[in-house]
């Protein structure tokens, strides 16, 4: 393997009510990765 540097700055919001703040954290035209499991994100409306 060749030597390389990988930098991945991540901001994670924890706590009650943080879902409402997500839109303000994402810049316009940004590409995001949503990692979830179990399907609850779709049943509780967060995915929408």
mmCIF file of N, CA and C in Angstrom:
data_model
loop_
_atom_site.group_PDB
_atom_site.id
_atom_site.type_symbol
_atom_site.label_atom_id
_atom_site.label_comp_id
_atom_site.label_asym_id
_atom_site.label_seq_id
_atom_site.Cartn_x
_atom_site.Cartn_y
_atom_site.Cartn_z
ATOM 1 N N UNK A 1 0.840 -1.174 0.000
ATOM 2 C CA UNK A 1 0.000 0.000 0.000
ATOM 3 C C UNK A 1 0.889 1.241 0.000
ATOM 4 N N UNK A 2 0.485 2.224 -0.766
ATOM 5 C CA UNK A 2 1.199 3.497 -0.792
ATOM 6 C C UNK A 2 0.865 4.307 0.456
ATOM 7 N N UNK A 3 1.816 5.103 0.901
ATOM 8 C CA UNK A 3 1.560 6.003 2.021
ATOM 9 C C UNK A 3 0.582 7.090 1.598
ATOM 10 N N UNK A 4 -0.310 7.455 2.495
ATOM 11 C CA UNK A 4 -1.244 8.536 2.202
ATOM 12 C C UNK A 4 -1.780 9.103 3.501
ATOM 13 N N UNK A 5 -2.404 10.253 3.397
ATOM 14 C CA UNK A 5 -3.061 10.900 4.533
ATOM 15 C C UNK A 5 -4.526 11.055 4.175
ATOM 16 N N UNK A 6 -5.397 10.655 5.076
ATOM 17 C CA UNK A 6 -6.835 10.791 4.883
ATOM 18 C C UNK A 6 -7.379 11.636 6.022
ATOM 19 N N UNK A 7 -7.976 12.747 5.699
ATOM 20 C CA UNK A 7 -8.561 13.633 6.709
ATOM 21 C C UNK A 7 -10.069 13.641 6.510
ATOM 22 N N UNK A 8 -10.813 13.348 7.558
ATOM 23 C CA UNK A 8 -12.265 13.275 7.471
ATOM 24 C C UNK A 8 -12.884 14.001 8.663
ATOM 25 N N UNK A 9 -12.932 15.330 8.609
ATOM 26 C CA UNK A 9 -13.536 16.052 9.728
ATOM 27 C C UNK A 9 -15.038 15.754 9.802
ATOM 28 N N UNK A 10 -15.492 15.424 10.966
ATOM 29 C CA UNK A 10 -16.884 15.025 11.163
ATOM 30 C C UNK A 10 -17.478 15.818 12.319
ATOM 31 N N UNK A 11 -18.690 16.268 12.127
ATOM 32 C CA UNK A 11 -19.433 16.916 13.211
ATOM 33 C C UNK A 11 -20.654 16.051 13.485
ATOM 34 N N UNK A 12 -20.801 15.599 14.713
ATOM 35 C CA UNK A 12 -21.910 14.737 15.103
ATOM 36 C C UNK A 12 -22.733 15.463 16.155
ATOM 37 N N UNK A 13 -24.038 15.560 15.922
ATOM 38 C CA UNK A 13 -24.939 16.208 16.865
ATOM 39 C C UNK A 13 -25.589 15.139 17.739
ATOM 40 N N UNK A 14 -25.477 15.307 19.046
ATOM 41 C CA UNK A 14 -26.075 14.372 19.992
ATOM 42 C C UNK A 14 -27.112 15.107 20.832
ATOM 43 N N UNK A 15 -28.124 14.395 21.260
ATOM 44 C CA UNK A 15 -29.061 14.933 22.237
ATOM 45 C C UNK A 15 -30.455 15.188 21.689
ATOM 46 N N UNK A 16 -31.338 15.444 22.609
ATOM 47 C CA UNK A 16 -32.742 15.678 22.297
ATOM 48 C C UNK A 16 -32.899 16.945 21.460
ATOM 49 N N UNK A 17 -33.722 16.865 20.435
ATOM 50 C CA UNK A 17 -34.021 18.018 19.602
ATOM 51 C C UNK A 17 -32.998 18.332 18.525
ATOM 52 N N UNK A 18 -31.966 17.516 18.381
ATOM 53 C CA UNK A 18 -30.914 17.807 17.410
ATOM 54 C C UNK A 18 -31.346 17.578 15.964
ATOM 55 N N UNK A 19 -32.349 16.753 15.754
ATOM 56 C CA UNK A 19 -32.821 16.514 14.389
ATOM 57 C C UNK A 19 -33.297 17.818 13.762
ATOM 58 N N UNK A 20 -33.916 18.680 14.537
ATOM 59 C CA UNK A 20 -34.399 19.963 14.028
ATOM 60 C C UNK A 20 -33.253 20.869 13.594
ATOM 61 N N UNK A 21 -32.043 20.655 14.097
ATOM 62 C CA UNK A 21 -30.894 21.500 13.771
ATOM 63 C C UNK A 21 -30.093 21.013 12.569
ATOM 64 N N UNK A 22 -30.407 19.842 12.066
ATOM 65 C CA UNK A 22 -29.591 19.254 11.003
ATOM 66 C C UNK A 22 -29.577 20.117 9.745
ATOM 67 N N UNK A 23 -30.718 20.628 9.321
ATOM 68 C CA UNK A 23 -30.782 21.410 8.081
ATOM 69 C C UNK A 23 -29.861 22.623 8.131
ATOM 70 N N UNK A 24 -29.721 23.247 9.275
ATOM 71 C CA UNK A 24 -28.852 24.420 9.411
ATOM 72 C C UNK A 24 -27.373 24.048 9.327
ATOM 73 N N UNK A 25 -27.039 22.793 9.554
ATOM 74 C CA UNK A 25 -25.648 22.344 9.547
ATOM 75 C C UNK A 25 -25.152 21.929 8.163
ATOM 76 N N UNK A 26 -26.067 21.683 7.221
ATOM 77 C CA UNK A 26 -25.686 21.168 5.906
ATOM 78 C C UNK A 26 -25.641 22.316 4.903
ATOM 79 N N UNK A 27 -24.479 22.570 4.306
ATOM 80 C CA UNK A 27 -24.382 23.636 3.297
ATOM 81 C C UNK A 27 -25.222 23.306 2.057
ATOM 82 N N UNK A 28 -25.649 24.345 1.338
ATOM 83 C CA UNK A 28 -26.384 24.133 0.089
ATOM 84 C C UNK A 28 -25.527 23.326 -0.880
ATOM 85 N N UNK A 29 -26.157 22.463 -1.641
ATOM 86 C CA UNK A 29 -25.506 21.618 -2.650
ATOM 87 C C UNK A 29 -24.491 20.643 -2.066
ATOM 88 N N UNK A 30 -24.584 20.347 -0.783
ATOM 89 C CA UNK A 30 -23.664 19.402 -0.151
ATOM 90 C C UNK A 30 -24.115 17.971 -0.435
ATOM 91 N N UNK A 31 -23.157 17.068 -0.464
ATOM 92 C CA UNK A 31 -23.449 15.640 -0.550
ATOM 93 C C UNK A 31 -23.279 15.082 0.848
ATOM 94 N N UNK A 32 -24.253 14.306 1.302
ATOM 95 C CA UNK A 32 -24.203 13.778 2.660
ATOM 96 C C UNK A 32 -24.369 12.263 2.638
ATOM 97 N N UNK A 33 -23.912 11.631 3.693
ATOM 98 C CA UNK A 33 -24.084 10.198 3.887
ATOM 99 C C UNK A 33 -24.936 10.014 5.132
ATOM 100 N N UNK A 34 -26.039 9.301 4.989
ATOM 101 C CA UNK A 34 -26.909 9.001 6.123
ATOM 102 C C UNK A 34 -26.735 7.529 6.448
ATOM 103 N N UNK A 35 -26.318 7.242 7.663
ATOM 104 C CA UNK A 35 -26.108 5.875 8.118
ATOM 105 C C UNK A 35 -27.167 5.566 9.168
ATOM 106 N N UNK A 36 -27.985 4.571 8.902
ATOM 107 C CA UNK A 36 -29.043 4.220 9.841
ATOM 108 C C UNK A 36 -29.298 2.729 9.775
ATOM 109 N N UNK A 37 -30.042 2.230 10.724
ATOM 110 C CA UNK A 37 -30.371 0.818 10.730
ATOM 111 C C UNK A 37 -31.719 0.573 11.383
ATOM 112 N N UNK A 38 -32.323 -0.523 11.067
ATOM 113 C CA UNK A 38 -33.567 -0.911 11.700
ATOM 114 C C UNK A 38 -34.816 -0.282 11.127
ATOM 115 N N UNK A 39 -34.680 0.740 10.306
ATOM 116 C CA UNK A 39 -35.845 1.343 9.671
ATOM 117 C C UNK A 39 -36.549 2.415 10.471
ATOM 118 N N UNK A 40 -36.140 2.670 11.713
ATOM 119 C CA UNK A 40 -36.848 3.656 12.533
ATOM 120 C C UNK A 40 -36.749 5.062 11.963
ATOM 121 N N UNK A 41 -35.675 5.363 11.244
ATOM 122 C CA UNK A 41 -35.506 6.702 10.666
ATOM 123 C C UNK A 41 -36.616 7.000 9.650
ATOM 124 N N UNK A 42 -37.113 5.972 8.995
ATOM 125 C CA UNK A 42 -38.195 6.175 8.030
ATOM 126 C C UNK A 42 -39.558 6.212 8.717
ATOM 127 N N UNK A 43 -39.740 5.461 9.776
ATOM 128 C CA UNK A 43 -41.039 5.444 10.444
ATOM 129 C C UNK A 43 -41.270 6.672 11.312
ATOM 130 N N UNK A 44 -40.199 7.308 11.812
ATOM 131 C CA UNK A 44 -40.398 8.480 12.669
ATOM 132 C C UNK A 44 -40.285 9.806 11.918
ATOM 133 N N UNK A 45 -40.085 9.762 10.581
ATOM 134 C CA UNK A 45 -40.104 10.969 9.769
ATOM 135 C C UNK A 45 -38.783 11.678 9.586
ATOM 136 N N UNK A 46 -37.716 11.227 10.212
ATOM 137 C CA UNK A 46 -36.415 11.887 10.099
ATOM 138 C C UNK A 46 -35.899 11.823 8.669
ATOM 139 N N UNK A 47 -36.098 10.716 7.996
ATOM 140 C CA UNK A 47 -35.601 10.523 6.627
ATOM 141 C C UNK A 47 -36.220 11.514 5.648
ATOM 142 N N UNK A 48 -37.458 11.898 5.899
ATOM 143 C CA UNK A 48 -38.151 12.836 5.004
ATOM 144 C C UNK A 48 -37.562 14.206 5.160
#
